[in-house]
Amino acid sequence: AQSVSQHNHHVILSEAASLELGCNYSYGGTVNLFWYVQYPGQHLQLLLKYFSGDPLVKGIKGFEAEFIKSKFSFNLRKPSVQWSDTAEYFCAVTYSGNTPLVFGKGTRLSVIA
Amino acid sequence: KAGVTQTPRYLIKTRGQQVTLSCSPISGHRSVSWYQQTPGQGLQFLFEYFSETQRNKGNFPGRFSGRQFSNSRSEMNVSTLELGDSALYLCASREGTSAQETQYFGPGTRLLVL
C-alpha cells in the first residue's frame, strides 16, 4: 500500500533555529507531493507542492522543500523559524491515476522563545 | 470566495447511534473528499465524490457512507457508532479530479462518541 513516513513526531526548536522535517514516500510511479500545515485551531492549509520541474520548491512563509527522487524524499526546510511557526506539519502524496491524498502522520513543531 | 464549510462543528453521540455530517465545498468545486483525523492514525482517506459519483473509497467499514448532491454539497453518514469513531472529520474540495490539484480543507467536525 502507498504510504508516507514522517520521521519526527515532535520537534522542539528555539526561535531563529533552522528547521528540516523529513518525509519519505513509498514508490508508486509518478508522484505529486504536498506539505500542509495545521496551526492550532485552524484549518489544514497548503504550504507548498511539487509536480515536476525544479526539485526545489518554495512555498508560503519562507518554507521550501526539496524533492530527491533517488531517496523518495520531500523534506521541508526553513532557515529560521519563528514562534508563529508552531503547528503540525503534514506531508502528503498523490500518484498518477488520480489516487487520493495519502498523508503522513504529521510532525508537531513547537518553537520556543 | 468562501472557504469549505462543515456543519456541525462539534457533535456528541452515544454508541449505536448514527450521525450525518455535512460539507459545502468552495463555489465551483465539484470534487469533495472526506478524511478522518485521529491522534493515533493521523489523516485517513474515507471517500471522494465528483459529480454525485463516488470515485475513490478508503479502507473503512461499510458503516461509513457518503453522498453528493447536484450542487456539490456532500454528506457523510456513520451508522452504529463505535467509541473508535471519535475523531475530527475533515472535508476537502477541489475543482476537478486531477491529482495535481490542491485540495482545500474545511475546519472539520469533531465527533465524540460516548
GROMACS .gro file of C-alpha atoms in nm:
model
  227
    1ALA     CA    1   0.000   0.000   0.000
    2GLN     CA    2   0.114   0.351  -0.069
    3SER     CA    3   0.243   0.526   0.240
    4VAL     CA    4   0.417   0.837   0.365
    5SER     CA    5   0.661   0.838   0.656
    6GLN     CA    6   0.740   1.140   0.866
    7HIS     CA    7   1.029   1.052   1.089
    8ASN     CA    8   0.988   1.310   1.360
    9HIS     CA    9   0.681   1.301   1.577
   10HIS     CA   10   0.760   1.615   1.777
   11VAL     CA   11   1.031   1.871   1.713
   12ILE     CA   12   1.117   2.149   1.957
   13LEU     CA   13   1.327   2.440   1.834
   14SER     CA   14   1.429   2.779   1.960
   15GLU     CA   15   1.337   3.085   1.759
   16ALA     CA   16   1.581   3.155   1.474
   17ALA     CA   17   1.692   2.791   1.458
   18SER     CA   18   1.686   2.614   1.123
   19LEU     CA   19   1.422   2.354   1.051
   20GLU     CA   20   1.422   2.037   0.848
   21LEU     CA   21   1.133   1.792   0.863
   22GLY     CA   22   1.174   1.459   0.693
   23CYS     CA   23   0.924   1.297   0.459
   24ASN     CA   24   0.962   0.975   0.262
   25TYR     CA   25   0.702   0.818   0.036
   26SER     CA   26   0.667   0.466  -0.094
   27TYR     CA   27   0.744   0.406  -0.458
   28GLY     CA   28   0.443   0.417  -0.684
   29GLY     CA   29   0.545   0.583  -1.004
   30THR     CA   30   0.491   0.948  -1.084
   31VAL     CA   31   0.423   1.141  -0.767
   32ASN     CA   32   0.276   1.474  -0.669
   33LEU     CA   33   0.396   1.594  -0.332
   34PHE     CA   34   0.245   1.835  -0.082
   35TRP     CA   35   0.318   1.985   0.254
   36TYR     CA   36   0.021   2.103   0.459
   37VAL     CA   37   0.026   2.289   0.789
   38GLN     CA   38  -0.232   2.294   1.066
   39TYR     CA   39  -0.193   2.587   1.304
   40PRO     CA   40  -0.362   2.548   1.643
   41GLY     CA   41  -0.737   2.583   1.598
   42GLN     CA   42  -0.713   2.645   1.225
   43HIS     CA   43  -0.780   2.460   0.901
   44LEU     CA   44  -0.525   2.250   0.722
   45GLN     CA   45  -0.367   2.475   0.462
   46LEU     CA   46  -0.123   2.418   0.181
   47LEU     CA   47   0.239   2.526   0.236
   48LEU     CA   48   0.381   2.412  -0.096
   49LYS     CA   49   0.356   2.146  -0.363
   50TYR     CA   50   0.570   1.974  -0.624
   51PHE     CA   51   0.459   1.819  -0.951
   52SER     CA   52   0.753   1.842  -1.186
   53GLY     CA   53   1.043   2.063  -1.287
   54ASP     CA   54   1.279   2.229  -1.040
   55PRO     CA   55   1.303   1.989  -0.746
   56LEU     CA   56   1.347   2.279  -0.504
   57VAL     CA   57   1.010   2.439  -0.446
   58LYS     CA   58   0.932   2.747  -0.245
   59GLY     CA   59   0.612   2.794  -0.053
   60ILE     CA   60   0.448   3.045   0.173
   61LYS     CA   61   0.600   3.193   0.488
   62GLY     CA   62   0.959   3.121   0.385
   63PHE     CA   63   0.925   2.743   0.365
   64GLU     CA   64   1.086   2.535   0.094
   65ALA     CA   65   1.111   2.167   0.014
   66GLU     CA   66   1.343   1.957  -0.197
   67PHE     CA   67   1.231   1.656  -0.398
   68ILE     CA   68   1.503   1.390  -0.416
   69LYS     CA   69   1.372   1.117  -0.644
   70SER     CA   70   1.650   0.869  -0.568
   71LYS     CA   71   1.572   0.887  -0.198
   72PHE     CA   72   1.191   0.904  -0.234
   73SER     CA   73   1.210   1.210  -0.012
   74PHE     CA   74   1.049   1.551   0.008
   75ASN     CA   75   1.193   1.724   0.313
   76LEU     CA   76   1.060   2.056   0.436
   77ARG     CA   77   1.303   2.330   0.537
   78LYS     CA   78   1.304   2.679   0.679
   79PRO     CA   79   1.627   2.866   0.756
   80SER     CA   80   1.498   3.049   1.062
   81VAL     CA   81   1.180   2.955   1.247
   82GLN     CA   82   0.953   3.191   1.436
   83TRP     CA   83   0.725   3.132   1.730
   84SER     CA   84   0.431   3.163   1.488
   85ASP     CA   85   0.552   2.850   1.303
   86THR     CA   86   0.433   2.637   1.594
   87ALA     CA   87   0.194   2.397   1.424
   88GLU     CA   88   0.154   2.044   1.296
   89TYR     CA   89   0.304   1.972   0.956
   90PHE     CA   90   0.179   1.701   0.721
   91CYS     CA   91   0.347   1.560   0.416
   92ALA     CA   92   0.113   1.410   0.157
   93VAL     CA   93   0.137   1.242  -0.182
   94THR     CA   94  -0.082   1.155  -0.476
   95TYR     CA   95   0.020   0.927  -0.757
   96SER     CA   96  -0.067   0.941  -1.124
   97GLY     CA   97  -0.406   0.793  -1.198
   98ASN     CA   98  -0.599   1.009  -0.957
   99THR     CA   99  -0.521   0.836  -0.633
  100PRO     CA  100  -0.641   1.010  -0.317
  101LEU     CA  101  -0.411   1.214  -0.097
  102VAL     CA  102  -0.210   0.989   0.132
  103PHE     CA  103  -0.086   1.169   0.442
  104GLY     CA  104   0.198   1.110   0.678
  105LYS     CA  105   0.114   1.104   1.046
  106GLY     CA  106   0.238   1.457   1.094
  107THR     CA  107   0.517   1.630   1.283
  108ARG     CA  108   0.433   1.864   1.565
  109LEU     CA  109   0.666   2.163   1.573
  110SER     CA  110   0.699   2.368   1.890
  111VAL     CA  111   0.902   2.687   1.866
  112ILE     CA  112   1.011   2.836   2.195
  113ALA     CA  113   1.137   3.186   2.262
  114LYS     CA  114  -1.477   3.307  -0.234
  115ALA     CA  115  -1.599   3.149   0.084
  116GLY     CA  116  -1.400   2.851   0.201
  117VAL     CA  117  -1.512   2.497   0.267
  118THR     CA  118  -1.772   2.489   0.540
  119GLN     CA  119  -1.868   2.197   0.758
  120THR     CA  120  -2.161   2.151   0.992
  121PRO     CA  121  -2.195   2.085   1.270
  122ARG     CA  122  -1.859   2.178   1.418
  123TYR     CA  123  -1.899   1.964   1.728
  124LEU     CA  124  -2.112   1.660   1.796
  125ILE     CA  125  -2.156   1.422   2.088
  126LYS     CA  126  -2.325   1.088   2.027
  127THR     CA  127  -2.355   0.758   2.209
  128ARG     CA  128  -2.256   0.415   2.087
  129GLY     CA  129  -2.502   0.262   1.847
  130GLN     CA  130  -2.640   0.590   1.721
  131GLN     CA  131  -2.590   0.722   1.373
  132VAL     CA  132  -2.463   1.060   1.261
  133THR     CA  133  -2.470   1.272   0.945
  134LEU     CA  134  -2.209   1.534   0.873
  135SER     CA  135  -2.237   1.799   0.605
  136CYS     CA  136  -1.984   1.972   0.382
  137SER     CA  137  -2.026   2.264   0.145
  138PRO     CA  138  -1.734   2.299  -0.097
  139ILE     CA  139  -1.586   2.615  -0.235
  140SER     CA  140  -1.808   2.759  -0.507
  141GLY     CA  141  -1.723   2.598  -0.841
  142HIS     CA  142  -1.552   2.299  -0.687
  143ARG     CA  143  -1.709   1.971  -0.791
  144SER     CA  144  -1.489   1.725  -0.604
  145VAL     CA  145  -1.534   1.659  -0.233
  146SER     CA  146  -1.320   1.426  -0.024
  147TRP     CA  147  -1.361   1.316   0.335
  148TYR     CA  148  -1.087   1.231   0.584
  149GLN     CA  149  -1.081   1.104   0.939
  150GLN     CA  150  -0.816   1.253   1.167
  151THR     CA  151  -0.719   1.084   1.493
  152PRO     CA  152  -0.409   1.122   1.713
  153GLY     CA  153  -0.308   0.760   1.659
  154GLN     CA  154  -0.376   0.712   1.288
  155GLY     CA  155  -0.336   1.065   1.156
  156LEU     CA  156  -0.535   1.162   0.846
  157GLN     CA  157  -0.701   0.873   0.669
  158PHE     CA  158  -0.895   0.897   0.345
  159LEU     CA  159  -1.260   0.794   0.361
  160PHE     CA  160  -1.401   0.864   0.013
  161GLU     CA  161  -1.419   1.112  -0.271
  162TYR     CA  162  -1.717   1.227  -0.473
  163PHE     CA  163  -1.725   1.405  -0.806
  164SER     CA  164  -2.042   1.500  -0.989
  165GLU     CA  165  -2.251   1.292  -0.746
  166THR     CA  166  -2.045   0.977  -0.811
  167GLN     CA  167  -1.809   0.811  -0.568
  168ARG     CA  168  -1.468   0.796  -0.736
  169ASN     CA  169  -1.246   0.659  -0.462
  170LYS     CA  170  -1.301   0.481  -0.135
  171GLY     CA  171  -1.065   0.426   0.155
  172ASN     CA  172  -1.034   0.124   0.377
  173PHE     CA  173  -1.323   0.187   0.616
  174PRO     CA  174  -1.614  -0.041   0.706
  175GLY     CA  175  -1.948  -0.013   0.534
  176ARG     CA  176  -2.086   0.179   0.833
  177PHE     CA  177  -1.923   0.482   0.674
  178SER     CA  178  -2.107   0.610   0.371
  179GLY     CA  179  -2.146   0.930   0.182
  180ARG     CA  180  -2.322   1.104  -0.098
  181GLN     CA  181  -2.301   1.418  -0.305
  182PHE     CA  182  -2.581   1.636  -0.426
  183SER     CA  183  -2.622   1.815  -0.758
  184ASN     CA  184  -2.498   2.141  -0.601
  185SER     CA  185  -2.176   1.957  -0.499
  186ARG     CA  186  -2.261   1.964  -0.129
  187SER     CA  187  -2.175   1.636   0.037
  188GLU     CA  188  -2.283   1.443   0.341
  189MET     CA  189  -2.123   1.154   0.518
  190ASN     CA  190  -2.306   0.915   0.744
  191VAL     CA  191  -2.176   0.684   1.010
  192SER     CA  192  -2.418   0.423   1.136
  193THR     CA  193  -2.395   0.217   1.454
  194LEU     CA  194  -2.133   0.443   1.609
  195GLU     CA  195  -1.843   0.290   1.798
  196LEU     CA  196  -1.614   0.455   2.052
  197GLY     CA  197  -1.330   0.437   1.799
  198ASP     CA  198  -1.523   0.661   1.561
  199SER     CA  199  -1.441   0.959   1.782
  200ALA     CA  200  -1.234   1.181   1.558
  201LEU     CA  201  -1.210   1.502   1.364
  202TYR     CA  202  -1.378   1.455   1.027
  203LEU     CA  203  -1.238   1.678   0.756
  204CYS     CA  204  -1.384   1.763   0.422
  205ALA     CA  205  -1.177   1.894   0.132
  206SER     CA  206  -1.278   2.027  -0.205
  207ARG     CA  207  -1.109   2.089  -0.540
  208GLU     CA  208  -1.227   2.196  -0.880
  209GLY     CA  209  -1.182   1.869  -1.062
  210THR     CA  210  -1.014   1.535  -1.015
  211SER     CA  211  -0.656   1.595  -1.125
  212ALA     CA  212  -0.404   1.453  -0.880
  213GLN     CA  213  -0.213   1.780  -0.909
  214GLU     CA  214  -0.495   1.998  -0.788
  215THR     CA  215  -0.473   2.146  -0.443
  216GLN     CA  216  -0.734   2.027  -0.200
  217TYR     CA  217  -0.881   2.293   0.027
  218PHE     CA  218  -0.984   2.179   0.370
  219GLY     CA  219  -1.269   2.281   0.595
  220PRO     CA  220  -1.245   2.330   0.971
  221GLY     CA  221  -1.376   1.982   1.044
  222THR     CA  222  -1.647   1.830   1.256
  223ARG     CA  223  -1.528   1.697   1.589
  224LEU     CA  224  -1.726   1.387   1.681
  225LEU     CA  225  -1.717   1.240   2.028
  226VAL     CA  226  -1.878   0.901   2.081
  227LEU     CA  227  -1.959   0.811   2.442
   0.00000   0.00000   0.00000
